[in-house]
Amino acid sequence: MPDHMSDTIPFSAAPHVRLGSSSGQPITRRDGVLKVTGAATYAADNHPAGMLHAVIAVSTIARGRVASLDVAAAKAHPGVVEVITPANRPPLALDPDVKHGMFGFRFDALQNDRVRYAKQPIAVVVAQTLEAATEGARLLSPTYEIEPARIGFDGGEHFDPPMVSIGAPPNFDRGDLAAGLSAAAHLIDTHYETPAQYHNAMEPHAIVAEWDSDRLTIDTPNQAIVMMRGAFAEFFDVPAENVHLRSPFLGGGFGSKAIMAGPHILCILAARMLRRPVKLVLPRDQMYGPVGHRGATQQHLRLGLDAEGRLTALEHHALATTSSFDDFIEAAANASHNLYASPAISTRHRAVRVDIGTPGPMRAPGEASGSAALECALDEAAAACGIDPLEMRLRNYADIDPATGRPYSAKALRACYAQGAERFGWAGRPLAPRQMRCDAGHLIGWGMGSALFPAPMFQAEARATLRADGTALVETAGADMGQGAWTVLAQIAADGLGLDIEKIEFRSGSSDLPDGGVAGGSGHTATAGSALHNAGTDAIAKLAEIAANDPASPLFGTGNAGVEARNGRLYHRSDRSRSESYGDILARAGLATIEGNGKGGRDPAAAEARAMFSHGAVFAEVKVDPDLGQVRVTRLVGAFAAGRIINPRLARSQLYGGMIWGLSFALHEEAIHDRRSGRIINADLAGYHIPVHADIPEMEALLIDEDDPYVNGLGIKGVGEIGITGTVGAIANAIWHATGVRVRRFPIRIEDLIG
Ligand code: MOS
């Protein structure tokens, strides 16, 4: 049996895969019409017959225990069906206080009466209507035994986290830091602080759960559909195949929908207990507690530089907040590993336990906060050395990965710097601050930052079914959280099959499909895309095998290597007059369909040999009112190199989203804790500021050509997270350039710039 007919599923595509005509096209979202007409079904749009509504009662204290709940009052309210508290909560097959799996977070599912953070679930009220459940939850009138809340970096116990991110070591050393620091002509010793931020997806977490004996159907937005199905199955002790998780659309995820949280389990538990479908939708304020956030950081950097501004040592220590009961932290110091050449690099992570919900991955986890500090510190260094910030970055350009000594799989960062600077008009920027004013007398400043994000791959599988009518069905349980997976993955699949995208029916967002892996880490297009492409080429190989062995085919006698798939036909590679349509080949073979399967994942040898990152450069202009301290970002130009771009329109849209988030990080976002109560006092979209259209300037994202022959066969990296990483520092540095004030705490506020 030839290779391509074996029953093993093809893994990586061969390097330098030539893609067809769909890839590279800026086509609009295939789900766009469904979304703008309201036809797209989100989790909360599901109303199974007999459905009840659940509302979670959450704690108003941050630490202590629930002393009493007026369950009788809640139950007496018309329409209330059940009140679930730790006293009557049915058992779970696994303990929520034990970590499970790669993304296993400890969570709160009424396992006891302890309160570990404000807005922690303390009871669930299930009722005939949302209104009755809401009122029932209010009637519980909890009383508490209150213990003092531990909030802030000095509020709780410090500890060394066993790991950061997904299994990465918390500390890193390369070279002789002490020697590098003592050899330095200039020493920058600086601190930066970043606040807690909350994901705030437009669509709050929503769960609709329905049991049919021991079979469970759950509608919930999720970024890791098949993995999450497995987790739910374990907690309820049913086989994974009994659980059907549907997540066709997500109204944003940003990492918070990649993990399982208490509300999911409580809703499924209520449905099983009451033998009725149950819907639970978190109100906005409950998004600030049980479903993750970006933890706050304090970062200390020491940069040693020689007289020409070259790093002799780079030290980056991060202290990050986490909950009292779990370990995830914002791995900020890792941002210093892979970007700038330095003979010595040393990073440390420490954590502090406070009475907040456990943080989790939030768009550009680690890098967002860490690069903010690193890019500002490098700007401080440029000023100290009297060197232009762009020149500073070029002098410290890393031609090999500083952390591992490995070559980069591809790194078009020089082109990003050059083209971004050209587009922005960076040349001629005065070195000193406070040199530029507009006609209205406002200070103008220009700043820049480098952008970097890893290009990981996870594991994914896909299926492609060619049909005799010349169309194809392609399937993978991937997640479109707004990034455009439905479109981009279909483009890749179309090219794998040699079909026009209009012939592609794309199915996704359901756990009964091949495992599409995790939509996270900016790795979904690379991973699920590789699986889909491999599934397509597998189907084509099988088709070619049939044609080559069929004396009635014009392709008879052609080996698989000798054909090319294009526009629904197989062509002989060296004799284009010999070709046949897929439909004709299938019809003569008496087949209605032919199926191919494929996997996506990193080639372990390539991963060992190369450092794989997306890169970019962001340039910002700000205008600051010298009397009022008001900051307006007037221009943002980003230039990004992220391997092959499958859809420039959607890639740019992702980069815009990241850059807007960077602006938000620099100037707007902050969850403010009341240190006395431990509560977040701005747990809503009125008090938790995010940019609106009026805050967003003229913005450009340039896509820089980059051919990456190592990252995967398709040459795809990712664009979901990198836009944040350069932008925060660029804006902060522009504010320094405008005002001469170096603000070391984010978000930068008016108060920081006046007086
Ligand atoms: Mo992302 S924070 O990997 O969804």
JSON list of N, CA, C and O and ligand atoms in Angstrom, two decimals, residues 223 253-256 258 361-365 481 519-522 721, ligand 1:
[
{"chain": "A", "resi": 223, "resn": "GLN", "atom": "N", "xyz": [-13.33, 27.89, 23.73]},
{"chain": "A", "resi": 223, "resn": "GLN", "atom": "CA", "xyz": [-12.17, 27.96, 22.86]},
{"chain": "A", "resi": 223, "resn": "GLN", "atom": "C", "xyz": [-11.43, 26.63, 22.75]},
{"chain": "A", "resi": 223, "resn": "GLN", "atom": "O", "xyz": [-10.40, 26.56, 22.09]},
{"chain": "A", "resi": 253, "resn": "GLY", "atom": "N", "xyz": [-13.60, 35.71, 23.31]},
{"chain": "A", "resi": 253, "resn": "GLY", "atom": "CA", "xyz": [-13.13, 34.73, 24.29]},
{"chain": "A", "resi": 253, "resn": "GLY", "atom": "C", "xyz": [-11.93, 35.28, 25.05]},
{"chain": "A", "resi": 253, "resn": "GLY", "atom": "O", "xyz": [-11.95, 35.39, 26.25]},
{"chain": "A", "resi": 254, "resn": "PHE", "atom": "N", "xyz": [-10.88, 35.60, 24.30]},
{"chain": "A", "resi": 254, "resn": "PHE", "atom": "CA", "xyz": [-9.67, 36.24, 24.84]},
{"chain": "A", "resi": 254, "resn": "PHE", "atom": "C", "xyz": [-8.98, 35.41, 25.91]},
{"chain": "A", "resi": 254, "resn": "PHE", "atom": "O", "xyz": [-8.23, 35.94, 26.71]},
{"chain": "A", "resi": 255, "resn": "GLY", "atom": "N", "xyz": [-9.24, 34.12, 25.95]},
{"chain": "A", "resi": 255, "resn": "GLY", "atom": "CA", "xyz": [-8.62, 33.25, 26.95]},
{"chain": "A", "resi": 255, "resn": "GLY", "atom": "C", "xyz": [-9.58, 32.85, 28.05]},
{"chain": "A", "resi": 255, "resn": "GLY", "atom": "O", "xyz": [-9.47, 31.77, 28.60]},
{"chain": "A", "resi": 256, "resn": "SER", "atom": "N", "xyz": [-10.55, 33.69, 28.37]},
{"chain": "A", "resi": 256, "resn": "SER", "atom": "CA", "xyz": [-11.43, 33.36, 29.50]},
{"chain": "A", "resi": 256, "resn": "SER", "atom": "C", "xyz": [-12.37, 32.22, 29.15]},
{"chain": "A", "resi": 256, "resn": "SER", "atom": "O", "xyz": [-12.92, 31.58, 30.04]},
{"chain": "A", "resi": 258, "resn": "ALA", "atom": "N", "xyz": [-11.35, 29.60, 27.45]},
{"chain": "A", "resi": 258, "resn": "ALA", "atom": "CA", "xyz": [-10.56, 28.40, 27.21]},
{"chain": "A", "resi": 258, "resn": "ALA", "atom": "C", "xyz": [-10.55, 27.49, 28.43]},
{"chain": "A", "resi": 258, "resn": "ALA", "atom": "O", "xyz": [-10.04, 26.37, 28.36]},
{"chain": "A", "resi": 361, "resn": "PRO", "atom": "N", "xyz": [-5.26, 32.91, 31.47]},
{"chain": "A", "resi": 361, "resn": "PRO", "atom": "CA", "xyz": [-4.72, 33.50, 30.24]},
{"chain": "A", "resi": 361, "resn": "PRO", "atom": "C", "xyz": [-5.66, 34.59, 29.73]},
{"chain": "A", "resi": 361, "resn": "PRO", "atom": "O", "xyz": [-6.86, 34.38, 29.64]},
{"chain": "A", "resi": 362, "resn": "MET", "atom": "N", "xyz": [-5.11, 35.75, 29.45]},
{"chain": "A", "resi": 362, "resn": "MET", "atom": "CA", "xyz": [-5.88, 36.83, 28.82]},
{"chain": "A", "resi": 362, "resn": "MET", "atom": "C", "xyz": [-5.04, 37.38, 27.69]},
{"chain": "A", "resi": 362, "resn": "MET", "atom": "O", "xyz": [-3.85, 37.65, 27.87]},
{"chain": "A", "resi": 363, "resn": "ARG", "atom": "N", "xyz": [-5.62, 37.52, 26.58]},
{"chain": "A", "resi": 363, "resn": "ARG", "atom": "CA", "xyz": [-4.98, 37.89, 25.31]},
{"chain": "A", "resi": 363, "resn": "ARG", "atom": "C", "xyz": [-3.55, 38.44, 25.48]},
{"chain": "A", "resi": 363, "resn": "ARG", "atom": "O", "xyz": [-3.33, 39.46, 26.09]},
{"chain": "A", "resi": 364, "resn": "ALA", "atom": "N", "xyz": [-2.60, 37.72, 24.87]},
{"chain": "A", "resi": 364, "resn": "ALA", "atom": "CA", "xyz": [-1.15, 37.96, 25.05]},
{"chain": "A", "resi": 364, "resn": "ALA", "atom": "C", "xyz": [-0.77, 37.81, 26.52]},
{"chain": "A", "resi": 364, "resn": "ALA", "atom": "O", "xyz": [-0.14, 38.69, 27.11]},
{"chain": "A", "resi": 365, "resn": "PRO", "atom": "N", "xyz": [-1.15, 36.67, 27.13]},
{"chain": "A", "resi": 365, "resn": "PRO", "atom": "CA", "xyz": [-0.85, 36.48, 28.54]},
{"chain": "A", "resi": 365, "resn": "PRO", "atom": "C", "xyz": [0.67, 36.55, 28.77]},
{"chain": "A", "resi": 365, "resn": "PRO", "atom": "O", "xyz": [1.43, 35.95, 28.04]},
{"chain": "A", "resi": 481, "resn": "MET", "atom": "N", "xyz": [-14.07, 32.70, 17.57]},
{"chain": "A", "resi": 481, "resn": "MET", "atom": "CA", "xyz": [-14.42, 33.63, 18.66]},
{"chain": "A", "resi": 481, "resn": "MET", "atom": "C", "xyz": [-14.46, 35.06, 18.15]},
{"chain": "A", "resi": 481, "resn": "MET", "atom": "O", "xyz": [-14.34, 36.00, 18.93]},
{"chain": "A", "resi": 519, "resn": "ALA", "atom": "N", "xyz": [-8.36, 27.12, 20.46]},
{"chain": "A", "resi": 519, "resn": "ALA", "atom": "CA", "xyz": [-8.28, 28.43, 19.81]},
{"chain": "A", "resi": 519, "resn": "ALA", "atom": "C", "xyz": [-7.67, 29.39, 20.82]},
{"chain": "A", "resi": 519, "resn": "ALA", "atom": "O", "xyz": [-8.37, 30.04, 21.58]},
{"chain": "A", "resi": 520, "resn": "GLY", "atom": "N", "xyz": [-6.36, 29.41, 20.84]},
{"chain": "A", "resi": 520, "resn": "GLY", "atom": "CA", "xyz": [-5.66, 30.24, 21.82]},
{"chain": "A", "resi": 520, "resn": "GLY", "atom": "C", "xyz": [-4.20, 30.29, 21.46]},
{"chain": "A", "resi": 520, "resn": "GLY", "atom": "O", "xyz": [-3.74, 29.60, 20.54]},
{"chain": "A", "resi": 521, "resn": "GLY", "atom": "N", "xyz": [-3.47, 31.11, 22.19]},
{"chain": "A", "resi": 521, "resn": "GLY", "atom": "CA", "xyz": [-2.03, 31.20, 21.97]},
{"chain": "A", "resi": 521, "resn": "GLY", "atom": "C", "xyz": [-1.66, 31.66, 20.58]},
{"chain": "A", "resi": 521, "resn": "GLY", "atom": "O", "xyz": [-0.54, 31.44, 20.14]},
{"chain": "A", "resi": 522, "resn": "SER", "atom": "N", "xyz": [-2.60, 32.27, 19.88]},
{"chain": "A", "resi": 522, "resn": "SER", "atom": "CA", "xyz": [-2.39, 32.69, 18.49]},
{"chain": "A", "resi": 522, "resn": "SER", "atom": "C", "xyz": [-2.00, 31.52, 17.59]},
{"chain": "A", "resi": 522, "resn": "SER", "atom": "O", "xyz": [-1.34, 31.70, 16.57]},
{"chain": "A", "resi": 721, "resn": "GLU", "atom": "N", "xyz": [-2.53, 37.96, 19.07]},
{"chain": "A", "resi": 721, "resn": "GLU", "atom": "CA", "xyz": [-2.13, 38.57, 20.34]},
{"chain": "A", "resi": 721, "resn": "GLU", "atom": "C", "xyz": [-1.03, 39.61, 20.20]},
{"chain": "A", "resi": 721, "resn": "GLU", "atom": "O", "xyz": [-0.87, 40.49, 21.05]},
{"chain": "B", "resi": 1, "resn": "MOS", "atom": "MO1", "xyz": [-5.72, 33.28, 24.37]},
{"chain": "B", "resi": 1, "resn": "MOS", "atom": "S1", "xyz": [-5.26, 34.26, 26.08]},
{"chain": "B", "resi": 1, "resn": "MOS", "atom": "O1", "xyz": [-4.52, 32.17, 24.17]},
{"chain": "B", "resi": 1, "resn": "MOS", "atom": "O2", "xyz": [-7.27, 32.88, 24.21]}
]
